[in-house]
CSV table of C-alpha atoms in Angstrom, one decimal:
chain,number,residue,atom,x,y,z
A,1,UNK,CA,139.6,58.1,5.2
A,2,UNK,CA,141.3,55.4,7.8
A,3,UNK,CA,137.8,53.9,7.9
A,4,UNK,CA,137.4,53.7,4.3
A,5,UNK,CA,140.5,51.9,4.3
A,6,UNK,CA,139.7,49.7,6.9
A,7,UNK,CA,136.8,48.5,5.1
A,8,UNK,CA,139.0,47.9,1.9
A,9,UNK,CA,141.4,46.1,3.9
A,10,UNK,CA,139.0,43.8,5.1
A,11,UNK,CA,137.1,43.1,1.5
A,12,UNK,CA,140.7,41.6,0.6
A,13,UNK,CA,142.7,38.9,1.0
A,14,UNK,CA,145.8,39.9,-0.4
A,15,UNK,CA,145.6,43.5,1.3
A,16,UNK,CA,144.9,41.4,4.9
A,17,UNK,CA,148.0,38.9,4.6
A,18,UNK,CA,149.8,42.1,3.8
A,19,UNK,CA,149.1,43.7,6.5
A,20,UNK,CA,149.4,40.7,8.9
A,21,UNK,CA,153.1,39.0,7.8
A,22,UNK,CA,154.9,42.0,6.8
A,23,UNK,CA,156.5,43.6,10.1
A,24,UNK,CA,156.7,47.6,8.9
A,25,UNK,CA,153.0,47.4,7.7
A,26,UNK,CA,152.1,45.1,10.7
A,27,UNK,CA,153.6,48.0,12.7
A,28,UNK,CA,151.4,50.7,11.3
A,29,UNK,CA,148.4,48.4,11.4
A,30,UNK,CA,148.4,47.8,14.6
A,31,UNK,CA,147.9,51.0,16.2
A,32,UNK,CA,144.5,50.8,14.4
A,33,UNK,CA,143.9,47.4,15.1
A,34,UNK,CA,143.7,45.4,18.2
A,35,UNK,CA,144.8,42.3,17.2
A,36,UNK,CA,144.5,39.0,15.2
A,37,UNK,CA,142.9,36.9,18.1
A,38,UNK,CA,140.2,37.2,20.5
A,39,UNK,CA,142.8,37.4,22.7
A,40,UNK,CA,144.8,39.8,21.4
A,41,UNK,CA,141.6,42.2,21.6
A,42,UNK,CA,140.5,41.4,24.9
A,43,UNK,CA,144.3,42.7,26.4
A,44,UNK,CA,143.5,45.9,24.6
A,45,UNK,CA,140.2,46.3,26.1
A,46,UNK,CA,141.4,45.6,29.5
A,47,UNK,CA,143.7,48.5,29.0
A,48,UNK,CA,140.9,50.6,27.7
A,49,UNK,CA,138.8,49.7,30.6
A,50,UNK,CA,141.7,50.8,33.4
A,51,UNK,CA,141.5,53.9,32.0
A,52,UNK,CA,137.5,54.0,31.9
A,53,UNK,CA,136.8,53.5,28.2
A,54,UNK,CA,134.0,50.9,26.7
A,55,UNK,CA,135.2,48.5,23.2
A,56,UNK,CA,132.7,47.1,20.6
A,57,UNK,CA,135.0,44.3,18.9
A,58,UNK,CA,134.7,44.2,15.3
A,59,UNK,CA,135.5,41.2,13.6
A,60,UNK,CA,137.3,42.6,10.2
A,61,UNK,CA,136.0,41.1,7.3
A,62,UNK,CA,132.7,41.4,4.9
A,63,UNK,CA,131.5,40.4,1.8
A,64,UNK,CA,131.5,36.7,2.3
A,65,UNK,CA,131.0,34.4,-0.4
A,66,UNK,CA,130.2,31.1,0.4
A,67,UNK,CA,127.8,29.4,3.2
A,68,UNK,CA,130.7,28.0,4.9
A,69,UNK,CA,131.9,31.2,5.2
A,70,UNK,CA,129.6,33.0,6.7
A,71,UNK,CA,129.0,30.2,8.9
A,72,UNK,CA,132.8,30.7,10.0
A,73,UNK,CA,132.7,34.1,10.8
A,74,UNK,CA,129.4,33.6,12.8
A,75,UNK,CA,131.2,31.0,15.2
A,76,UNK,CA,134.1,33.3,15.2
A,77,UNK,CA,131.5,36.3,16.4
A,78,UNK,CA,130.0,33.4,19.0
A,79,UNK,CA,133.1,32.6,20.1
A,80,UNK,CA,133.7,36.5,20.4
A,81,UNK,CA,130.9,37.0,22.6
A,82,UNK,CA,131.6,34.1,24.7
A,83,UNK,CA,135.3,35.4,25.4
A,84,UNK,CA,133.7,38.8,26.2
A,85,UNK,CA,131.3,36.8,28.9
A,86,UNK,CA,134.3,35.0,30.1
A,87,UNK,CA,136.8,37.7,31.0
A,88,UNK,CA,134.4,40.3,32.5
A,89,UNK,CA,135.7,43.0,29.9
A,90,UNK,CA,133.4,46.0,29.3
A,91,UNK,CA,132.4,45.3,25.7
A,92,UNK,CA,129.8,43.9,23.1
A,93,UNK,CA,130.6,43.5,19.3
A,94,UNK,CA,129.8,44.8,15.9
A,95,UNK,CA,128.9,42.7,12.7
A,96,UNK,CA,128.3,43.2,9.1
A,97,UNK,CA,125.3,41.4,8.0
A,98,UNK,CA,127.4,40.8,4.6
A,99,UNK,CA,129.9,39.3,6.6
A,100,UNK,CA,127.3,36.2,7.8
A,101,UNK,CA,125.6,35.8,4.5
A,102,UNK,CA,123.8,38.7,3.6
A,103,UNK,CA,125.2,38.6,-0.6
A,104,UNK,CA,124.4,34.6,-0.6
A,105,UNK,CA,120.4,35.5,0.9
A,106,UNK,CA,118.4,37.4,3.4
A,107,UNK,CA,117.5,33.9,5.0
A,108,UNK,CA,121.0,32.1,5.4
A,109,UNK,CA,121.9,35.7,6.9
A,110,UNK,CA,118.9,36.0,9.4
A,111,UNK,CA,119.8,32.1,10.6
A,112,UNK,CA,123.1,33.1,11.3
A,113,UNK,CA,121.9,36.6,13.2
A,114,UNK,CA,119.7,34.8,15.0
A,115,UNK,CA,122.7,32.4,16.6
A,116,UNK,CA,124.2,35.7,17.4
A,117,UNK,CA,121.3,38.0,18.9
A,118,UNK,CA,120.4,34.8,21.3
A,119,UNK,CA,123.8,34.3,22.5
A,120,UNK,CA,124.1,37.9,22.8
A,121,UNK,CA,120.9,37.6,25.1
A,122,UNK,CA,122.2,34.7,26.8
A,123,UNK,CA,125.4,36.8,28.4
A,124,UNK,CA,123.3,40.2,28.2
A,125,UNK,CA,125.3,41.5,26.0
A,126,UNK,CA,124.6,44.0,22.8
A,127,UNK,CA,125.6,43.5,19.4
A,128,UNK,CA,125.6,46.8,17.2
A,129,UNK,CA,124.4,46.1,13.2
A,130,UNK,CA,126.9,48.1,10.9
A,131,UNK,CA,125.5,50.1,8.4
A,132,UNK,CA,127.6,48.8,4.7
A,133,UNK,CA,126.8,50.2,1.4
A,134,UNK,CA,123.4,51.6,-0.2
A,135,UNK,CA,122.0,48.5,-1.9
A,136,UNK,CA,121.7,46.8,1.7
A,137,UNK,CA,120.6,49.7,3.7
A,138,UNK,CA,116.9,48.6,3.1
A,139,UNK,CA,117.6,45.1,4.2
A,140,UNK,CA,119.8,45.8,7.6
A,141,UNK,CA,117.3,47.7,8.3
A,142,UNK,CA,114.6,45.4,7.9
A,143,UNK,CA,116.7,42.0,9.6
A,144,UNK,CA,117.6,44.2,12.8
A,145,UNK,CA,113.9,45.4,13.1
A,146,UNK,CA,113.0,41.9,13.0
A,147,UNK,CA,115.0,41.2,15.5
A,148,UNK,CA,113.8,44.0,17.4
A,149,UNK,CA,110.2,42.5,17.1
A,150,UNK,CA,111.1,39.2,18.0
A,151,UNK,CA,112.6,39.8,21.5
A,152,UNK,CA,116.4,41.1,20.9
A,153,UNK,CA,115.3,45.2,21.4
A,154,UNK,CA,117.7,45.5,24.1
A,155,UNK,CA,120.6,43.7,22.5
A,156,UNK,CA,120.9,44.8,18.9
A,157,UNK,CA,121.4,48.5,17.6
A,158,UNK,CA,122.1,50.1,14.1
A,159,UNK,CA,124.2,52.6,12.5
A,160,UNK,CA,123.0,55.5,10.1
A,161,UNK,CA,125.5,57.3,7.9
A,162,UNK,CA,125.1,60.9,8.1
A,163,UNK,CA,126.3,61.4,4.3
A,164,UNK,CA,123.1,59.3,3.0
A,165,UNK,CA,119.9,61.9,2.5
A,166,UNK,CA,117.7,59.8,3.9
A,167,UNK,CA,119.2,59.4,6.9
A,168,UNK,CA,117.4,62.1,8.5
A,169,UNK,CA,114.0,60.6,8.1
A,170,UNK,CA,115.7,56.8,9.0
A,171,UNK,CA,116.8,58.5,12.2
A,172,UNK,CA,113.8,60.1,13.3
A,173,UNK,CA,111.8,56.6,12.6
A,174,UNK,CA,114.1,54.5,14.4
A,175,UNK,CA,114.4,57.3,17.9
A,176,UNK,CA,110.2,56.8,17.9
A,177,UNK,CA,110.8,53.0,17.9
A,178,UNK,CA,113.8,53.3,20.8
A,179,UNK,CA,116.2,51.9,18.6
A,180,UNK,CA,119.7,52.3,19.2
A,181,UNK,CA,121.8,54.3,17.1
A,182,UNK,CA,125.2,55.6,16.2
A,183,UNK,CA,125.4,57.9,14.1
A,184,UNK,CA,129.0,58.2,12.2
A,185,UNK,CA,129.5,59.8,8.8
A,186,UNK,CA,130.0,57.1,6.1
A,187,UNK,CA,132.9,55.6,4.2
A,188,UNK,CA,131.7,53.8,1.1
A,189,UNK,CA,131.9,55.5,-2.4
A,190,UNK,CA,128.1,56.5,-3.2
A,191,UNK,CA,126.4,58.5,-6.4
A,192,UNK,CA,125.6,62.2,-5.3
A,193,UNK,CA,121.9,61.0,-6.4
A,194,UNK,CA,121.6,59.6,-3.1
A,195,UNK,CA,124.5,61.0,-1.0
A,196,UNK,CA,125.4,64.4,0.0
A,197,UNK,CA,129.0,64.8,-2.3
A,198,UNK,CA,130.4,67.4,-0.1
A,199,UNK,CA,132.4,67.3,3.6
A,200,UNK,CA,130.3,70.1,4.8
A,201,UNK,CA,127.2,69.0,3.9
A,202,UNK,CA,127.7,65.8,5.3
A,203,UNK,CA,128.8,67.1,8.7
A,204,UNK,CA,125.8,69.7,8.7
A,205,UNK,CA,123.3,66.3,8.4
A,206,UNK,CA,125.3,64.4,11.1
A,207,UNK,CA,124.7,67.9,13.5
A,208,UNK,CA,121.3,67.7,12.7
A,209,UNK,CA,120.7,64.3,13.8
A,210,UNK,CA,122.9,64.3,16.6
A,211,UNK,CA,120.3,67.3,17.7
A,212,UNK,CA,117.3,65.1,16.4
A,213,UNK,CA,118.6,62.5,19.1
A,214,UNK,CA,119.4,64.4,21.7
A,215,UNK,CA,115.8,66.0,21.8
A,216,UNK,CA,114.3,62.7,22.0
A,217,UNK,CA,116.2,61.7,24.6
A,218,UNK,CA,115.0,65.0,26.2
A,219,UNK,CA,111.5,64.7,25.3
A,220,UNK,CA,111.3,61.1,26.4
A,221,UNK,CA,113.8,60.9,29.5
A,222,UNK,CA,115.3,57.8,27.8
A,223,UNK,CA,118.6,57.4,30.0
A,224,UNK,CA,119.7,53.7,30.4
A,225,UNK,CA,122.2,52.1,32.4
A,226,UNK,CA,125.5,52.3,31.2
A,227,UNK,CA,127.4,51.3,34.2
A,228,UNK,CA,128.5,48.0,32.8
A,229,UNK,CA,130.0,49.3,29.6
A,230,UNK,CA,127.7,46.8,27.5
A,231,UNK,CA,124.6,48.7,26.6
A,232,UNK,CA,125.4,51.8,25.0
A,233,UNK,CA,122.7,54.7,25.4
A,234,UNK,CA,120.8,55.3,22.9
A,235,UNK,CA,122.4,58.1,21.2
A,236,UNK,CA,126.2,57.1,19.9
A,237,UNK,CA,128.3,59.8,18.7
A,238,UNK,CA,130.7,58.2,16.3
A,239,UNK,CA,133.7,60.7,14.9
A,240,UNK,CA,137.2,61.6,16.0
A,241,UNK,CA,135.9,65.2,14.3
A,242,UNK,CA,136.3,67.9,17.2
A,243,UNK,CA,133.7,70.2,15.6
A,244,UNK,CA,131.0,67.6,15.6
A,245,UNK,CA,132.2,66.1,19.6
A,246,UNK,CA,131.7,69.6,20.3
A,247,UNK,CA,128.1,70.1,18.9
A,248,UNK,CA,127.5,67.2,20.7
A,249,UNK,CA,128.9,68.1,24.2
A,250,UNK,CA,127.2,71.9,24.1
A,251,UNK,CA,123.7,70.9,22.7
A,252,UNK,CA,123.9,68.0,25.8
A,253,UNK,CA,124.3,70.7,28.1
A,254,UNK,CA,121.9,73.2,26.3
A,255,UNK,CA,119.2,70.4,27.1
A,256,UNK,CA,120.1,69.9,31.0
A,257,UNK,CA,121.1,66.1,29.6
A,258,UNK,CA,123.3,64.0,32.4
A,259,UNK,CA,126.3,62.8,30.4
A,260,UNK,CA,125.6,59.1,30.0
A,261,UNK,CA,122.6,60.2,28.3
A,262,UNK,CA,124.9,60.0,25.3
A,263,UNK,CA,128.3,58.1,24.5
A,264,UNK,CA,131.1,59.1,21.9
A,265,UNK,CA,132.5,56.3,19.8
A,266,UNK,CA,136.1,56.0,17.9
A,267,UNK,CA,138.4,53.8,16.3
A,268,UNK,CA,141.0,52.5,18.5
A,269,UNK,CA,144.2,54.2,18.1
A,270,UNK,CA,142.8,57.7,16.6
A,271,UNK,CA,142.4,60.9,18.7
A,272,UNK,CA,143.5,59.1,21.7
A,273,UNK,CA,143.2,62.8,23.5
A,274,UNK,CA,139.5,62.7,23.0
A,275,UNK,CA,139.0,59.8,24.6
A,276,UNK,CA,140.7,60.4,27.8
A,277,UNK,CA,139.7,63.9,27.9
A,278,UNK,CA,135.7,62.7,27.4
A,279,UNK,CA,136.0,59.8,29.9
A,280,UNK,CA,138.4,61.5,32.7
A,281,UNK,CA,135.0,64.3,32.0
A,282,UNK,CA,133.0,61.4,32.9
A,283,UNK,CA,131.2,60.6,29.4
A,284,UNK,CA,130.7,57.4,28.4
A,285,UNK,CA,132.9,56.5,25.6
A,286,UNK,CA,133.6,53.4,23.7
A,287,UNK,CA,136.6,52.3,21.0
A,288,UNK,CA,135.7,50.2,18.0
């Protein structure tokens, strides 16, 4: 639900200024949200970093409309990255391929990823594709394969809704390429023709992948590097859902897996307890 809203809030304008110059909503806000500046974020990761936590920061806003636009919100995501580079912070970002141009054409979006993916390479850094709506699941799919192919593998990563039914088969493709992924449950409103309709259901599919990951990982040995808080592994748990953090944590240890052989993901500000708890346990574990 808060992530549904989130993604509302940042589709519109009016919602946004809101939100931003009224003082009691600003107050609620903010426990969700970091900040209206790059520097307003990087504080908050500094205090997530003391206390052994990883941040992705998420630059609110989608759907963009115009070429200037998107071009704005790709030198905002620059700028972003370079700030990340610049204070030392353990973090990368997360974009929406709507947000650069995705609704104006595949090609003014995959000029502006491409900006993005090569200064993400120049400050080896990693920059997680968000997963929006049905109708582009095809196409983020295909721009961060592409950029996959064309030398940004170990920068770029997706996300796969568990609530879509195709997600299974998406996952098991992308774990036999080495793709990145977090896996979270989905928050757009989709037809039950191509979405499970009900909560259990839903969370049953997300076990299930988070099982089809975890035995790759197994079967391949595919534990990276997560000392600098960057590059997450390639497994990403995304839900403030204790039953599915648990699933996680006991199929882990079923397989003999070392705990950064997997990392748990949440919104900042929710379940706050998890996230200590799984990092003072010595998971890795990153806030959005």
């Amino acid at each position: 639900m808060l992530r549904a809203l989130l993604i509302y809030l940042s589709q519109a304008a009016w919602a946004r200024a809101v939100v931003t110059r009224w003082s009691l909503t600003w107050r609620v806000a903010s426990r969700f949200v970091a900040g209206e500046s790059p520097d307003d974020a990087i504080e908050a990761i500094k205090q997530l970093n003391e206390k052994g936590i990883c941040a992705t920061l998420d630059h609110l806003g989608e759907n963009i409309t115009s070429e200037e636009d998107a071009l704005s919100a790709t030198q905002e995501i620059l700028h972003i990255l370079d700030v990340i580079e610049n204070t030392g912070v353990r973090a990368g970002v997360s974009i929406k391929l709507s947000q650069i141009g995705l609704l104006l054409g595949e090609e003014i979006c995959e000029h502006n990823l491409r900006l993005i993916m090569e200064r993400a390479m120049l400050h080896n850094n990693f920059v997680r594709i968000d997963m929006e709506d049905s109708p582009v699941t095809d196409v983020t799919l295909r721009l961060m394969r592409a950029m996959r192919r064309d030398g940004y593998a170990k920068h770029t990563g997706i996300v796969i809704q568990s609530y879509l039914y195709r997600s299974e088969d998406d996952v098991r493709q992308l774990m036999n390429e080495g793709t990145s992924v977090r896996i979270c449950k989905g928050a757009y409103k989709e037809p039950p023709e191509i979405a499970y309709p009900k909560k259990a259901d839903v969370d049953s599919n997300f076990d299930r992948i988070t099982k089809i990951m975890l035995d790759q990982v197994k079967e391949n040995q595919i534990v990276g590097d997560t000392t600098c808080g960057r590059f997450p592994p390639i497994p990403a748990i995304a839900s403030h859902d204790d039953a599915r953090i648990l699933y996680a944590k006991n199929y882990a240890d079923e397989l003999d897996l070392p705990k950064r052989a997997l990392e748990f993901q949440m919104l900042y500000g929710i379940r706050r307890d998890w996230q200590i708890a799984l990092a003072e346990d010595d998971y890795p574990v990153r806030v959005y």
